[in-house]
Amino acid sequence: MAKLTIAVAIYNLENYLDRCLESLLNQTVKKDIEILLINDGSTDKSEDICKKYIEKGLDTRVINKKNGGLTSVRNLSIKESQGDYLLMIDGDDWLELNTVETIFNNLEDFDLLCFGLKWIYKDKIICDERFKSDAVYTENIVNTIFRNEINTGVCNKVFRTKILKDKDIVVPEIKGAEDYIFVYDYLDSCSRVKKIDKFLYNYYQRENSLSNEKSEDFYLNSLIVLNELIKRTKKTKKETMDFYGYILTNYVYLIRDYLKKDRKVMLDDINKQRDRIEKYLKIGKILFLNTIPFKMKVRYLKIRGKNSR
């Protein structure tokens, strides 16, 4: 059995895939890894590029499947993984060449290893400030999200496969926001998490990338995620002031941004999600919480109950 599985999500990436596969081909450590290239029904030359890298010596398994979206690729990655740990990346991004070596040097007996990422734009590179120092978490681990100490993306995280399969943790069908709930559910099953100050993942910002588009679906699905988080934390009785502040802050920024949109065709669905969140965010509790900045309280009062129309 391999120590680490790296699963690559691929869909119509003929213009970007070479860079990703080149970074896998030239890793400083190549032993004890399994590479899965999951082709999600691409209609371009992505499959041919995968074959080209096998000829170049990349030790990999190509899985061709009917197009089902990123969620289906992530869940198939979990199912097909034979390694002790799993790293799931996107085929238009790439890893630093010492990524596998760094992972092996830091895994020890942790349930999750998180490393830094860089957002790569045409004219600039931005490093995620949350990964400028190492940290180990053994208590209140889900709060690392709500304290903004780690991100909620999947691609810079190494998961223990046994936990994923034993706990039946899967990526939900929430297009554009699927990672949030998946990472929360996984963190809730962890005992030991490590964060390292190594920026190993290069997250390429394509102008037409799904994650860069803010359609009305984005706002609806983001609100659905907040309500799912509320439901989960209430069920497990793990509500904290950090969580309350996280829900409030994300809700305020989402709605302030959404209200600026001219065309709104999903009003009923969005307002339904808003009502549920505002029912949870009791005004009396917000006003007297010292942990919530005064400016954020004012912003919430301005949008609270304000119809999305």
mmCIF file of N, CA, C and O in Angstrom, residues 13 20 31 41 51 57 73 112 173 229 231 246 250 255 281-282 285:
data_model
loop_
_atom_site.group_PDB
_atom_site.id
_atom_site.type_symbol
_atom_site.label_atom_id
_atom_site.label_comp_id
_atom_site.label_asym_id
_atom_site.label_seq_id
_atom_site.Cartn_x
_atom_site.Cartn_y
_atom_site.Cartn_z
ATOM 1 N N LEU A 13 -8.853 20.554 -19.507
ATOM 2 C CA LEU A 13 -7.735 21.366 -19.035
ATOM 3 C C LEU A 13 -6.522 21.281 -19.964
ATOM 4 O O LEU A 13 -5.382 21.383 -19.518
ATOM 5 N N CYS A 20 0.700 20.935 -14.215
ATOM 6 C CA CYS A 20 0.368 20.105 -13.060
ATOM 7 C C CYS A 20 1.103 18.770 -13.107
ATOM 8 O O CYS A 20 1.742 18.352 -12.138
ATOM 9 N N LYS A 31 8.808 7.661 -4.322
ATOM 10 C CA LYS A 31 8.440 6.364 -3.760
ATOM 11 C C LYS A 31 7.261 6.512 -2.805
ATOM 12 O O LYS A 31 7.019 7.565 -2.232
ATOM 13 N N GLY A 41 -14.811 13.193 -17.924
ATOM 14 C CA GLY A 41 -15.522 13.314 -19.190
ATOM 15 C C GLY A 41 -15.046 14.449 -20.063
ATOM 16 O O GLY A 41 -15.848 15.073 -20.777
ATOM 17 N N LYS A 51 -1.877 10.499 -21.189
ATOM 18 C CA LYS A 51 -1.135 9.400 -21.817
ATOM 19 C C LYS A 51 0.295 9.817 -22.133
ATOM 20 O O LYS A 51 1.230 9.024 -21.998
ATOM 21 N N GLY A 57 7.100 8.702 -18.179
ATOM 22 C CA GLY A 57 7.546 8.019 -16.971
ATOM 23 C C GLY A 57 6.732 8.290 -15.720
ATOM 24 O O GLY A 57 7.090 7.825 -14.635
ATOM 25 N N VAL A 73 -15.857 13.767 -8.649
ATOM 26 C CA VAL A 73 -14.424 13.452 -8.752
ATOM 27 C C VAL A 73 -13.814 13.297 -7.364
ATOM 28 O O VAL A 73 -13.052 12.366 -7.106
ATOM 29 N N LEU A 112 -4.569 15.057 10.007
ATOM 30 C CA LEU A 112 -4.641 16.020 8.920
ATOM 31 C C LEU A 112 -3.385 16.875 8.929
ATOM 32 O O LEU A 112 -2.954 17.338 9.983
ATOM 33 N N GLU A 173 -23.205 17.634 -2.405
ATOM 34 C CA GLU A 173 -23.548 18.265 -3.680
ATOM 35 C C GLU A 173 -23.989 19.709 -3.452
ATOM 36 O O GLU A 173 -25.174 20.037 -3.485
ATOM 37 N N LEU A 229 -23.768 24.436 8.496
ATOM 38 C CA LEU A 229 -22.843 24.546 9.623
ATOM 39 C C LEU A 229 -23.600 24.800 10.920
ATOM 40 O O LEU A 229 -23.273 24.221 11.973
ATOM 41 N N LYS A 231 -26.666 23.875 11.592
ATOM 42 C CA LYS A 231 -27.348 22.626 11.944
ATOM 43 C C LYS A 231 -26.386 21.630 12.581
ATOM 44 O O LYS A 231 -26.713 20.986 13.586
ATOM 45 N N TYR A 246 -18.162 33.835 13.250
ATOM 46 C CA TYR A 246 -17.882 33.370 11.889
ATOM 47 C C TYR A 246 -19.140 33.424 11.036
ATOM 48 O O TYR A 246 -19.119 33.917 9.897
ATOM 49 N N ASN A 250 -19.507 36.151 7.882
ATOM 50 C CA ASN A 250 -19.685 35.645 6.517
ATOM 51 C C ASN A 250 -21.054 36.019 5.960
ATOM 52 O O ASN A 250 -21.179 36.335 4.767
ATOM 53 N N ILE A 255 -24.323 39.047 2.063
ATOM 54 C CA ILE A 255 -25.541 39.785 1.752
ATOM 55 C C ILE A 255 -25.226 41.199 1.279
ATOM 56 O O ILE A 255 -25.876 41.712 0.353
ATOM 57 N N LEU A 281 -29.241 34.189 14.326
ATOM 58 C CA LEU A 281 -28.455 35.335 14.801
ATOM 59 C C LEU A 281 -29.354 36.277 15.603
ATOM 60 O O LEU A 281 -29.783 37.326 15.130
ATOM 61 N N LYS A 282 -29.606 35.910 16.827
ATOM 62 C CA LYS A 282 -30.492 36.707 17.671
ATOM 63 C C LYS A 282 -29.867 38.065 17.962
ATOM 64 O O LYS A 282 -28.722 38.160 18.408
ATOM 65 N N LYS A 285 -28.256 38.880 21.401
ATOM 66 C CA LYS A 285 -26.972 38.226 21.646
ATOM 67 C C LYS A 285 -25.845 38.960 20.940
ATOM 68 O O LYS A 285 -24.763 39.141 21.482
#
